[in-house]
Amino acid sequence: MQGRNILRDYILKSIKKQSVNKMKSFPQILNRDLIFLNKNTFLLILSIFLSAEILLAQQAETTFAWPEGKQIAISLSFDDARASQVDAGTALLDQYGVKGTFYVVPNSVKQRLEGWKKAVASGHEIGNHSFNHPCTGNFPWSRQKAIENYTLKKMRNELMLANKDIKELLGVEAEVFAYPCGQTYIGRGENTKSYVPVVSKLFLSGRGWLDEGPNAPQFCDLAQLTGMEMDGKDFEQILPLIENAKKSGAWLVLAGHEMGTSGNQTTRLSMLKKLIEYAQNPANGIWIAPVGTVAKYIKGQKG
Ligand SMILES: [Zn+2]
């Protein structure tokens, strides 16, 4: 930017100098004037060229071409295959023709198998959320399956086992994954290892949890997508997240658990109703689609 300003100042000074000379005697300075003119024309063209190039580079950094001229993408994702998701949640999504992403644990799917089959038939995306939901042993409920005691091999085997069960139960290949508790490591201390590379090899994408911002489509790592909480919130609390995502044309992946009227770790159906109606208003420029659909689109755009 500084370079451009210097260039602009130089051009202005040259033009001013040239005008003063013109007032003296046109024929006397004709030759010099032509040199000035050529030099100025050259500098002017160079300046325009540089400005255009900088502008294009900035646009490539900040904008991403969403389909049909949409300004942002939103995905609605739900974890753990909680019963309320198929008991109450999918019916609301179906009412509006919106497809969600459900990251399931196979054993929980078995509790509502018919409901989950119906969800698949309605076109909802089924993702992998591991075989037995291992998290840090700091959670008492996870002490016996603490990721601190895992190896990469054990993690990989269990992710594949979950894929196999999902296929057997629901007939679908899980293409997307959500890290249980949003934790992406195994082991402890010097022996801690990330299992992002394992997820990256097995899946199209991996989503985190309780993240602070949306995904920049032109930059994001599909194996480390951010997931922002939508549990326990009214639409008025979700709207600022959408408006913030709109500033940079980002992809907002919302994540929730139970689907109901209120309660612990519950995405409110009243919020979802308002959110979907807002997202489906063409004036708001929102593409609402499952995680896998958006991830594939981004992959395609990146080439
Ligand atoms: Zn979970």
PDB file of N, CA, C and O and ligand atoms in Angstrom, residues 78-82 103 105 129-130 133 135 141 178-182 207 209 256-257 265, ligand 1:
ATOM      1  N   PHE A  78     -25.956 -32.361  14.540  1.00  0.00           N
ATOM      2  CA  PHE A  78     -26.407 -32.849  15.848  1.00  0.00           C
ATOM      3  C   PHE A  78     -25.619 -34.110  16.201  1.00  0.00           C
ATOM      4  O   PHE A  78     -25.384 -34.957  15.343  1.00  0.00           O
ATOM      5  N   ASP A  79     -25.219 -34.202  17.458  1.00  0.00           N
ATOM      6  CA  ASP A  79     -24.316 -35.290  17.857  1.00  0.00           C
ATOM      7  C   ASP A  79     -24.979 -36.373  18.703  1.00  0.00           C
ATOM      8  O   ASP A  79     -26.024 -36.150  19.333  1.00  0.00           O
ATOM      9  N   ASP A  80     -24.325 -37.519  18.745  1.00  0.00           N
ATOM     10  CA  ASP A  80     -24.595 -38.615  19.692  1.00  0.00           C
ATOM     11  C   ASP A  80     -25.793 -39.500  19.363  1.00  0.00           C
ATOM     12  O   ASP A  80     -26.071 -40.435  20.111  1.00  0.00           O
ATOM     13  N   ALA A  81     -26.560 -39.199  18.330  1.00  0.00           N
ATOM     14  CA  ALA A  81     -27.779 -39.969  18.022  1.00  0.00           C
ATOM     15  C   ALA A  81     -28.714 -40.007  19.229  1.00  0.00           C
ATOM     16  O   ALA A  81     -29.234 -41.067  19.611  1.00  0.00           O
ATOM     17  N   ARG A  82     -28.919 -38.844  19.826  1.00  0.00           N
ATOM     18  CA  ARG A  82     -29.859 -38.781  20.958  1.00  0.00           C
ATOM     19  C   ARG A  82     -31.271 -39.077  20.450  1.00  0.00           C
ATOM     20  O   ARG A  82     -31.645 -38.660  19.336  1.00  0.00           O
ATOM     21  N   TYR A 103     -24.308 -36.841  13.549  1.00  0.00           N
ATOM     22  CA  TYR A 103     -23.100 -37.610  13.855  1.00  0.00           C
ATOM     23  C   TYR A 103     -23.484 -38.647  14.914  1.00  0.00           C
ATOM     24  O   TYR A 103     -23.760 -38.281  16.063  1.00  0.00           O
ATOM     25  N   VAL A 105     -23.411 -42.418  17.130  1.00  0.00           N
ATOM     26  CA  VAL A 105     -22.687 -43.513  17.771  1.00  0.00           C
ATOM     27  C   VAL A 105     -23.591 -44.734  17.550  1.00  0.00           C
ATOM     28  O   VAL A 105     -24.777 -44.682  17.911  1.00  0.00           O
ATOM     29  N   HIS A 129     -19.501 -40.601  14.727  1.00  0.00           N
ATOM     30  CA  HIS A 129     -19.128 -39.877  15.954  1.00  0.00           C
ATOM     31  C   HIS A 129     -18.387 -40.844  16.890  1.00  0.00           C
ATOM     32  O   HIS A 129     -18.473 -40.715  18.092  1.00  0.00           O
ATOM     33  N   SER A 130     -17.686 -41.810  16.260  1.00  0.00           N
ATOM     34  CA  SER A 130     -16.883 -42.845  16.935  1.00  0.00           C
ATOM     35  C   SER A 130     -17.746 -44.017  17.389  1.00  0.00           C
ATOM     36  O   SER A 130     -18.974 -43.958  17.359  1.00  0.00           O
ATOM     37  N   HIS A 133     -17.547 -43.168  21.794  1.00  0.00           N
ATOM     38  CA  HIS A 133     -17.443 -41.788  22.286  1.00  0.00           C
ATOM     39  C   HIS A 133     -16.347 -41.584  23.341  1.00  0.00           C
ATOM     40  O   HIS A 133     -16.604 -41.099  24.454  1.00  0.00           O
ATOM     41  N   CYS A 135     -13.500 -39.688  25.304  1.00  0.00           N
ATOM     42  CA  CYS A 135     -13.098 -38.291  25.546  1.00  0.00           C
ATOM     43  C   CYS A 135     -12.021 -38.305  26.626  1.00  0.00           C
ATOM     44  O   CYS A 135     -11.590 -39.374  27.057  1.00  0.00           O
ATOM     45  N   TRP A 141     -17.262 -40.019  33.472  1.00  0.00           N
ATOM     46  CA  TRP A 141     -17.939 -41.007  32.605  1.00  0.00           C
ATOM     47  C   TRP A 141     -17.046 -41.513  31.476  1.00  0.00           C
ATOM     48  O   TRP A 141     -17.363 -42.509  30.826  1.00  0.00           O
ATOM     49  N   ALA A 178     -17.379 -36.254  13.467  1.00  0.00           N
ATOM     50  CA  ALA A 178     -17.299 -35.200  14.489  1.00  0.00           C
ATOM     51  C   ALA A 178     -16.519 -35.768  15.671  1.00  0.00           C
ATOM     52  O   ALA A 178     -16.823 -36.866  16.162  1.00  0.00           O
ATOM     53  N   TYR A 179     -15.481 -35.051  16.091  1.00  0.00           N
ATOM     54  CA  TYR A 179     -14.631 -35.497  17.203  1.00  0.00           C
ATOM     55  C   TYR A 179     -15.443 -35.507  18.502  1.00  0.00           C
ATOM     56  O   TYR A 179     -15.988 -34.455  18.879  1.00  0.00           O
ATOM     57  N   PRO A 180     -15.525 -36.646  19.192  1.00  0.00           N
ATOM     58  CA  PRO A 180     -16.226 -36.659  20.478  1.00  0.00           C
ATOM     59  C   PRO A 180     -15.608 -35.618  21.419  1.00  0.00           C
ATOM     60  O   PRO A 180     -14.377 -35.542  21.529  1.00  0.00           O
ATOM     61  N   CYS A 181     -16.447 -34.821  22.032  1.00  0.00           N
ATOM     62  CA  CYS A 181     -16.033 -33.723  22.915  1.00  0.00           C
ATOM     63  C   CYS A 181     -15.156 -32.689  22.185  1.00  0.00           C
ATOM     64  O   CYS A 181     -14.535 -31.844  22.825  1.00  0.00           O
ATOM     65  N   GLY A 182     -15.060 -32.795  20.901  1.00  0.00           N
ATOM     66  CA  GLY A 182     -14.248 -31.849  20.117  1.00  0.00           C
ATOM     67  C   GLY A 182     -12.751 -32.057  20.307  1.00  0.00           C
ATOM     68  O   GLY A 182     -11.942 -31.231  19.881  1.00  0.00           O
ATOM     69  N   ARG A 207     -15.354 -32.480  12.353  1.00  0.00           N
ATOM     70  CA  ARG A 207     -15.849 -31.249  12.996  1.00  0.00           C
ATOM     71  C   ARG A 207     -15.530 -31.207  14.483  1.00  0.00           C
ATOM     72  O   ARG A 207     -15.646 -32.216  15.174  1.00  0.00           O
ATOM     73  N   TRP A 209     -15.901 -28.841  18.306  1.00  0.00           N
ATOM     74  CA  TRP A 209     -17.027 -28.502  19.187  1.00  0.00           C
ATOM     75  C   TRP A 209     -16.627 -27.331  20.067  1.00  0.00           C
ATOM     76  O   TRP A 209     -15.454 -27.218  20.435  1.00  0.00           O
ATOM     77  N   GLY A 256     -25.326 -29.241  17.887  1.00  0.00           N
ATOM     78  CA  GLY A 256     -26.214 -29.382  19.033  1.00  0.00           C
ATOM     79  C   GLY A 256     -26.355 -30.837  19.448  1.00  0.00           C
ATOM     80  O   GLY A 256     -25.757 -31.730  18.839  1.00  0.00           O
ATOM     81  N   HIS A 257     -27.174 -31.054  20.483  1.00  0.00           N
ATOM     82  CA  HIS A 257     -27.360 -32.420  21.006  1.00  0.00           C
ATOM     83  C   HIS A 257     -28.841 -32.791  21.030  1.00  0.00           C
ATOM     84  O   HIS A 257     -29.386 -33.182  20.019  1.00  0.00           O
ATOM     85  N   GLN A 265     -28.166 -29.258  27.332  1.00  0.00           N
ATOM     86  CA  GLN A 265     -27.630 -29.650  26.004  1.00  0.00           C
ATOM     87  C   GLN A 265     -28.753 -29.849  24.982  1.00  0.00           C
ATOM     88  O   GLN A 265     -28.780 -30.841  24.263  1.00  0.00           O
TER      89      GLN A 265
HETATM   90 ZN    ZN B   1     -20.712 -36.283  21.396  1.00  0.00          ZN
END
